[in-house]
Coordinates of C-alpha atoms in Angstrom, one line a residue:
M999 CA -0.7 62.0 -2.2
L1000 CA 0.0 58.5 -0.8
D1001 CA 2.2 58.3 2.3
R1002 CA 5.1 56.2 0.9
S1003 CA 6.6 55.5 4.3
R1004 CA 3.3 54.1 5.5
F1005 CA 3.0 52.0 2.4
I1006 CA 6.5 50.6 2.9
H1007 CA 5.8 49.7 6.5
A1008 CA 2.5 48.1 5.6
G1009 CA 4.3 46.0 2.9
L1010 CA 7.0 44.9 5.3
G1011 CA 4.3 43.9 7.8
L1012 CA 2.7 41.8 5.2
V1013 CA 6.0 40.1 4.4
A1014 CA 6.5 39.3 8.1
T1015 CA 3.0 37.9 8.3
L1016 CA 3.6 35.6 5.4
L1017 CA 6.9 34.4 6.9
V1018 CA 5.2 33.7 10.3
A1019 CA 2.4 31.8 8.5
F1020 CA 4.9 29.7 6.6
A1021 CA 6.8 28.9 9.9
L1022 CA 3.6 27.9 11.6
S1023 CA 2.6 25.6 8.8
V1024 CA 6.0 23.9 8.9
G1025 CA 5.6 23.5 12.7
R1026 CA 2.2 22.0 12.3
A1027 CA 3.5 19.6 9.7
A1028 CA 6.4 18.5 11.9
A1029 CA 3.9 17.9 14.8
A1030 CA 1.7 15.9 12.5
D1031 CA 4.7 13.7 11.7
E1032 CA 4.9 12.4 15.3
P1033 CA 5.2 8.6 14.7
V1034 CA 2.6 6.2 15.9
K1035 CA 4.2 2.9 17.2
L1036 CA 1.5 0.4 18.1
G1037 CA 2.2 -3.3 18.5
L1038 CA 0.7 -6.7 19.1
K1039 CA 2.5 -9.5 20.9
P1040 CA 1.3 -12.9 21.8
V1041 CA 1.3 -13.6 25.6
D1042 CA 2.6 -17.0 26.8
S1043 CA 3.3 -18.0 23.2
E1044 CA 6.6 -18.4 21.4
G1045 CA 7.2 -16.3 18.2
A1046 CA 5.8 -13.1 16.8
F1047 CA 2.4 -14.6 15.9
F1048 CA 0.0 -17.3 17.1
S1049 CA 0.8 -20.8 15.6
L1050 CA -1.7 -23.3 16.9
V1051 CA -2.5 -27.0 16.3
M1052 CA -6.1 -27.7 17.2
E1053 CA -8.7 -30.5 16.7
P1054 CA -12.2 -30.0 15.3
G1055 CA -14.5 -28.8 18.1
E1056 CA -11.6 -27.6 20.3
R1057 CA -11.8 -24.3 22.1
R1058 CA -8.8 -22.3 23.4
V1059 CA -8.3 -19.0 25.3
L1060 CA -5.4 -16.8 24.1
T1061 CA -4.0 -13.5 25.3
V1062 CA -2.4 -10.7 23.2
E1063 CA -0.7 -7.6 24.5
I1064 CA -1.7 -4.3 22.8
G1065 CA 1.1 -1.8 23.3
N1066 CA 1.9 1.9 22.6
H1067 CA 5.6 2.1 21.9
G1068 CA 5.5 5.8 20.7
A1069 CA 6.2 9.0 22.5
G1070 CA 2.6 10.3 22.8
P1071 CA -0.8 9.0 23.8
V1072 CA -2.8 7.2 21.1
Q1073 CA -6.4 6.0 20.7
A1074 CA -5.8 2.4 19.5
R1075 CA -8.4 0.6 17.4
T1076 CA -8.3 -3.2 17.5
F1077 CA -10.2 -5.8 15.4
A1078 CA -9.9 -9.2 13.8
A1079 CA -9.6 -9.3 10.0
D1080 CA -9.5 -11.9 7.2
A1081 CA -6.0 -12.7 6.1
Y1082 CA -5.1 -12.9 2.4
T1083 CA -2.2 -13.4 0.0
I1084 CA -0.9 -10.2 -1.7
V1085 CA 0.4 -10.0 -5.3
N1086 CA 3.5 -12.2 -5.9
G1087 CA 2.9 -13.8 -2.4
G1088 CA 3.0 -12.6 1.2
F1089 CA 0.8 -11.9 4.2
A1090 CA -1.8 -9.1 4.5
A1091 CA -4.9 -8.3 6.5
R1092 CA -8.2 -6.8 5.5
L1093 CA -9.1 -3.2 6.4
D1094 CA -11.3 -2.1 9.4
G1095 CA -15.0 -2.4 8.5
E1096 CA -14.5 -4.9 5.7
P1097 CA -16.6 -8.1 6.0
T1098 CA -15.1 -11.1 7.8
S1099 CA -15.5 -14.7 6.9
S1100 CA -14.0 -18.2 7.2
T1101 CA -11.4 -18.5 9.9
T1102 CA -12.0 -15.0 11.3
T1103 CA -15.4 -16.2 12.5
W1104 CA -13.7 -18.7 14.8
L1105 CA -12.4 -15.8 16.9
D1106 CA -14.3 -13.7 19.4
F1107 CA -11.7 -10.9 19.4
P1108 CA -13.4 -7.6 20.3
T1109 CA -13.6 -4.6 18.0
Q1110 CA -12.8 -1.7 20.3
T1111 CA -11.0 1.6 20.8
L1112 CA -8.5 1.9 23.7
D1113 CA -6.8 5.0 25.1
L1114 CA -3.1 4.1 25.5
D1115 CA -0.5 6.3 27.2
P1116 CA 3.1 6.2 25.8
G1117 CA 5.1 3.2 26.9
T1118 CA 2.1 1.3 28.2
G1119 CA 0.1 -1.8 27.1
V1120 CA -3.0 -3.8 28.0
E1121 CA -3.6 -7.5 27.7
Q1122 CA -6.7 -8.7 25.8
R1123 CA -8.1 -12.2 26.1
F1124 CA -10.0 -13.9 23.3
T1125 CA -11.2 -17.4 22.4
V1126 CA -10.6 -19.5 19.3
H1127 CA -13.3 -22.1 18.7
V1128 CA -12.7 -24.6 15.8
P1129 CA -16.0 -25.8 14.3
G1130 CA -16.7 -29.5 14.8
D1131 CA -16.9 -30.1 11.0
A1132 CA -13.6 -28.4 10.1
K1133 CA -11.4 -30.3 7.7
P1134 CA -7.7 -31.0 8.0
G1135 CA -5.4 -28.3 6.7
E1136 CA -3.9 -24.9 7.4
Y1137 CA -6.2 -22.0 8.3
L1138 CA -5.2 -18.3 8.7
T1139 CA -6.7 -15.1 10.1
S1140 CA -5.3 -12.0 11.8
L1141 CA -5.4 -9.5 14.7
V1142 CA -5.0 -5.8 13.8
V1143 CA -4.2 -2.6 15.8
Q1144 CA -4.2 0.9 14.3
N1145 CA -4.5 4.5 15.3
A1146 CA -8.2 5.4 15.6
T1147 CA -7.6 9.0 14.5
P1148 CA -5.8 9.5 11.2
L1149 CA -2.5 11.4 11.3
G1150 CA -1.8 14.3 9.0
G1151 CA -2.5 18.0 8.5
G1152 CA -5.6 19.7 7.2
S1153 CA -8.9 20.1 9.0
A1154 CA -12.5 19.4 8.8
T1155 CA -12.9 22.7 6.9
G1156 CA -10.5 21.5 4.2
E1157 CA -7.7 23.8 5.2
G1158 CA -4.1 22.8 4.4
L1159 CA -2.8 20.1 2.0
A1160 CA -1.8 16.9 3.8
F1161 CA -2.2 13.2 3.7
K1162 CA -4.3 11.3 6.3
Q1163 CA -2.3 8.3 7.6
I1164 CA -3.3 5.2 9.4
V1165 CA -0.5 3.1 10.9
R1166 CA -1.4 -0.6 11.2
Q1167 CA 0.2 -3.5 12.9
A1168 CA -1.2 -7.0 12.1
I1169 CA -0.2 -10.5 13.4
A1170 CA -1.3 -13.8 12.1
V1171 CA -3.4 -16.5 13.9
A1172 CA -2.4 -19.7 12.1
I1173 CA -4.3 -22.8 12.9
T1174 CA -3.4 -26.3 11.7
I1175 CA -5.9 -29.1 11.9
P1176 CA -4.1 -32.4 11.8
G1177 CA -4.6 -34.7 8.8
P1178 CA -3.4 -35.0 5.2
L1179 CA -1.8 -31.7 3.8
V1180 CA -2.2 -31.6 0.0
P1181 CA -0.8 -28.8 -2.1
G1182 CA -2.8 -27.5 -5.0
L1183 CA -2.7 -24.6 -7.5
T1184 CA -5.0 -23.4 -10.3
I1185 CA -3.9 -20.9 -13.0
G1186 CA -6.5 -18.5 -14.3
Q1187 CA -6.5 -15.8 -16.9
A1188 CA -3.8 -13.3 -17.9
T1189 CA -4.5 -9.5 -18.2
H1190 CA -2.4 -6.6 -19.4
R1191 CA -2.0 -3.3 -17.7
T1192 CA 0.0 -0.2 -18.4
V1193 CA 2.0 1.0 -15.4
A1194 CA 4.2 4.1 -15.7
D1195 CA 4.4 3.7 -19.5
R1196 CA 5.5 0.1 -19.2
S1197 CA 3.6 -3.2 -19.7
S1198 CA 2.6 -5.4 -16.8
V1199 CA 1.0 -8.8 -17.2
A1200 CA -0.9 -10.3 -14.2
V1201 CA -1.9 -14.0 -14.1
A1202 CA -4.7 -15.0 -11.6
L1203 CA -3.8 -17.9 -9.3
Q1204 CA -5.8 -19.8 -6.7
N1205 CA -4.3 -22.0 -3.9
S1206 CA -6.7 -24.9 -4.3
G1207 CA -4.9 -27.1 -1.7
N1208 CA -5.0 -27.0 2.1
V1209 CA -1.4 -26.0 2.8
K1210 CA 0.8 -22.9 2.2
I1211 CA 3.0 -23.0 -0.9
T1212 CA 5.9 -20.9 -2.2
P1213 CA 5.8 -21.5 -6.0
R1214 CA 8.8 -21.1 -8.3
G1215 CA 8.6 -21.2 -12.1
L1216 CA 9.0 -19.5 -15.5
F1217 CA 6.8 -17.1 -17.5
I1218 CA 7.4 -17.1 -21.3
L1219 CA 5.8 -14.5 -23.7
F1220 CA 5.0 -15.1 -27.4
D1221 CA 3.8 -12.6 -30.0
A1222 CA 1.0 -13.2 -32.5
T1223 CA 3.4 -15.1 -34.9
G1224 CA 4.6 -17.4 -32.1
N1225 CA 8.0 -15.8 -31.7
E1226 CA 9.3 -15.8 -28.1
I1227 CA 9.9 -12.2 -27.1
S1228 CA 10.4 -12.5 -23.3
R1229 CA 10.9 -14.9 -20.5
Y1230 CA 10.9 -14.1 -16.8
P1231 CA 11.7 -16.3 -13.7
I1232 CA 8.9 -16.5 -11.1
S1233 CA 9.7 -16.6 -7.4
M1234 CA 6.7 -16.2 -5.1
D1235 CA 6.5 -15.6 -1.4
S1236 CA 4.0 -17.4 0.9
F1237 CA 0.8 -18.3 -0.9
Y1238 CA -1.8 -19.3 1.7
A1239 CA -4.3 -22.2 1.5
G1240 CA -7.7 -21.2 0.2
T1241 CA -6.7 -17.8 -1.0
G1242 CA -6.4 -16.3 -4.5
T1243 CA -3.8 -13.8 -5.8
F1244 CA -1.9 -12.8 -8.9
V1245 CA 1.6 -13.3 -10.1
E1246 CA 2.8 -10.1 -11.9
V1247 CA 5.4 -9.7 -14.6
P1248 CA 6.6 -6.1 -15.2
F1249 CA 8.3 -5.4 -18.5
A1250 CA 11.1 -3.0 -19.3
Q1251 CA 9.0 -1.2 -21.9
R1252 CA 5.4 -1.1 -23.1
L1253 CA 4.6 -4.0 -25.4
N1254 CA 3.5 -3.1 -28.9
P1255 CA -0.2 -3.2 -29.5
G1256 CA -1.5 -6.6 -30.6
D1257 CA -2.3 -10.2 -29.5
Y1258 CA 0.0 -12.2 -27.3
T1259 CA 0.1 -15.7 -25.7
A1260 CA 2.0 -16.7 -22.6
S1261 CA 3.0 -19.9 -20.9
L1262 CA 3.4 -20.3 -17.1
S1263 CA 4.7 -23.2 -15.2
L1264 CA 4.9 -23.3 -11.3
S1265 CA 6.5 -25.9 -9.1
E1266 CA 7.6 -26.4 -5.5
D1267 CA 10.5 -28.6 -4.4
G1268 CA 10.8 -29.9 -7.9
N1269 CA 7.1 -31.0 -8.1
V1270 CA 5.0 -29.3 -10.8
L1271 CA 2.0 -27.6 -9.2
A1272 CA 0.3 -26.3 -12.3
S1273 CA 1.2 -25.2 -15.9
S1274 CA -0.6 -23.5 -18.8
T1275 CA 0.6 -22.7 -22.3
S1276 CA -2.5 -20.8 -23.6
L1277 CA -2.6 -17.6 -21.6
A1278 CA -4.0 -15.2 -24.2
F1279 CA -4.3 -11.4 -23.8
Q1280 CA -4.4 -8.3 -25.9
V1281 CA -2.4 -5.1 -25.7
P1282 CA -4.4 -2.1 -26.8
S1283 CA -3.1 1.1 -28.3
L1284 CA -1.8 3.5 -25.7
A1285 CA -4.5 6.1 -26.6
A1286 CA -7.2 3.5 -25.9
D1287 CA -5.6 2.2 -22.6
L1288 CA -7.2 3.2 -19.3
V1289 CA -3.7 3.2 -17.6
P1290 CA -4.8 1.5 -14.4
Q1291 CA -2.9 1.5 -11.2
P1292 CA -0.4 -1.4 -10.6
I1293 CA -1.5 -4.5 -8.7
G1294 CA 2.0 -5.3 -7.4
G1295 CA 5.6 -4.5 -8.0
T1296 CA 9.1 -5.9 -8.1
A1297 CA 12.6 -4.4 -8.7
Q1298 CA 13.4 -6.6 -11.7
R1299 CA 11.8 -6.1 -15.1
A1300 CA 11.4 -8.7 -17.8
P1301 CA 13.5 -8.0 -21.0
V1302 CA 11.7 -7.7 -24.3
S1303 CA 13.1 -8.8 -27.7
Q1304 CA 10.9 -6.4 -29.6
A1305 CA 11.6 -3.1 -31.4
P1306 CA 9.4 -0.5 -29.6
V1307 CA 7.1 1.7 -31.6
N1308 CA 6.3 5.3 -30.6
Q1309 CA 3.4 5.1 -28.1
S1310 CA 3.9 8.4 -26.3
L1311 CA 1.0 10.7 -25.3
P1312 CA 1.2 14.4 -24.6
Q1313 CA 2.5 15.0 -21.1
P1314 CA 0.6 17.2 -18.6
G1315 CA 2.1 20.6 -17.8
P1316 CA 4.1 21.2 -14.6
V1317 CA 2.2 21.5 -11.3
V1318 CA 2.4 25.0 -9.7
W1319 CA 2.2 24.7 -5.9
P1320 CA 0.5 27.3 -3.7
W1321 CA 3.7 28.3 -1.9
A1322 CA 5.4 28.9 -5.3
L1323 CA 2.6 31.3 -6.2
A1324 CA 3.0 33.0 -2.7
L1325 CA 6.7 33.4 -3.4
V1326 CA 6.1 35.1 -6.7
A1327 CA 3.7 37.5 -5.1
L1328 CA 6.1 38.1 -2.3
L1329 CA 9.0 38.9 -4.7
G1330 CA 6.7 41.3 -6.7
L1331 CA 5.7 43.1 -3.5
L1332 CA 9.3 43.5 -2.5
G1333 CA 10.1 44.9 -5.9
L1334 CA 7.2 47.4 -5.6
I1335 CA 8.4 48.5 -2.2
G1336 CA 12.0 49.0 -3.5
R1337 CA 10.8 51.1 -6.5
S1338 CA 8.6 53.2 -4.2
A1339 CA 11.5 53.8 -1.8
M1340 CA 13.8 54.9 -4.7
R1341 CA 11.2 57.3 -6.1
S1342 CA 10.8 58.8 -2.5
R1343 CA 14.6 59.4 -2.3
S1344 CA 14.6 60.9 -5.8
H1345 CA 11.8 63.4 -4.9
A1346 CA 13.6 64.4 -1.7
A1347 CA 16.8 65.2 -3.7
H1348 CA 15.0 67.1 -6.4
P1349 CA 11.9 68.8 -5.1

């Protein structure tokens, strides 16, 4: 006959083991959340980034401070990266390992990994050399520092569920070559996307001038019969010379399947930069849509004067997390132990 007391003690031991494992996993997650605070700061230069006026053929030596402002030591990875304009405007830098071109090739900033103790920094010198045939205008590139080892739980064996995190800090190196600065803008095609069961229309743009612009304007949407069903004000952030991006219009609902046409007009300081009245695109049925990821975002959504049709798809079932399964198993084990203990007492009272 099974020794019930020994069974109960073994079950309680298993419960204690599970609780300890849970506490250790929480502790590891908290340790993995130790923030990385790396920074770049121009030395002997005003402002938070480098803003230079240089002539064709000129060479200049600059210095940047690479600092660890966090509470622990960090392996810092530094490199120069192409700068670009994000969706709806704004500054961003390419990722480590991506090809470099254009203004980035004017820099000899080293790609390297540095060991930085908390609260310390090192100064890095680099040279900017403007080609002799460079044309007047504004040019942009960037310097980047990031943690060389990703943050987050898990291991090389795949244990644990956690995200790997790279914390980046980028600063611009903006170079202006004196001469005429001429704004320019080209409007490309419009495309439809489904984002979180809502429509999003993106229009391709190219800054064809040699100076940064901040376009403002209006987007108007028409259905296949020519009826206006939506209008949306456009207000872009910095759109850098020689770069391309998208202006994105998110809608309050998913547009009904069919053909659409949009018009877009963009200006700066009252001067029209570009306009188009024939931006055609098609909205497929929801079942045929690939539901791609969004290319940008904004808090405001464009209203739609259109009665929506049912475009819902079956929703996936709920996700059951591993700890939920462990909790169910734990409760079942406790119930088994309790029933076993009650039967033991019953047998003692009534042999």
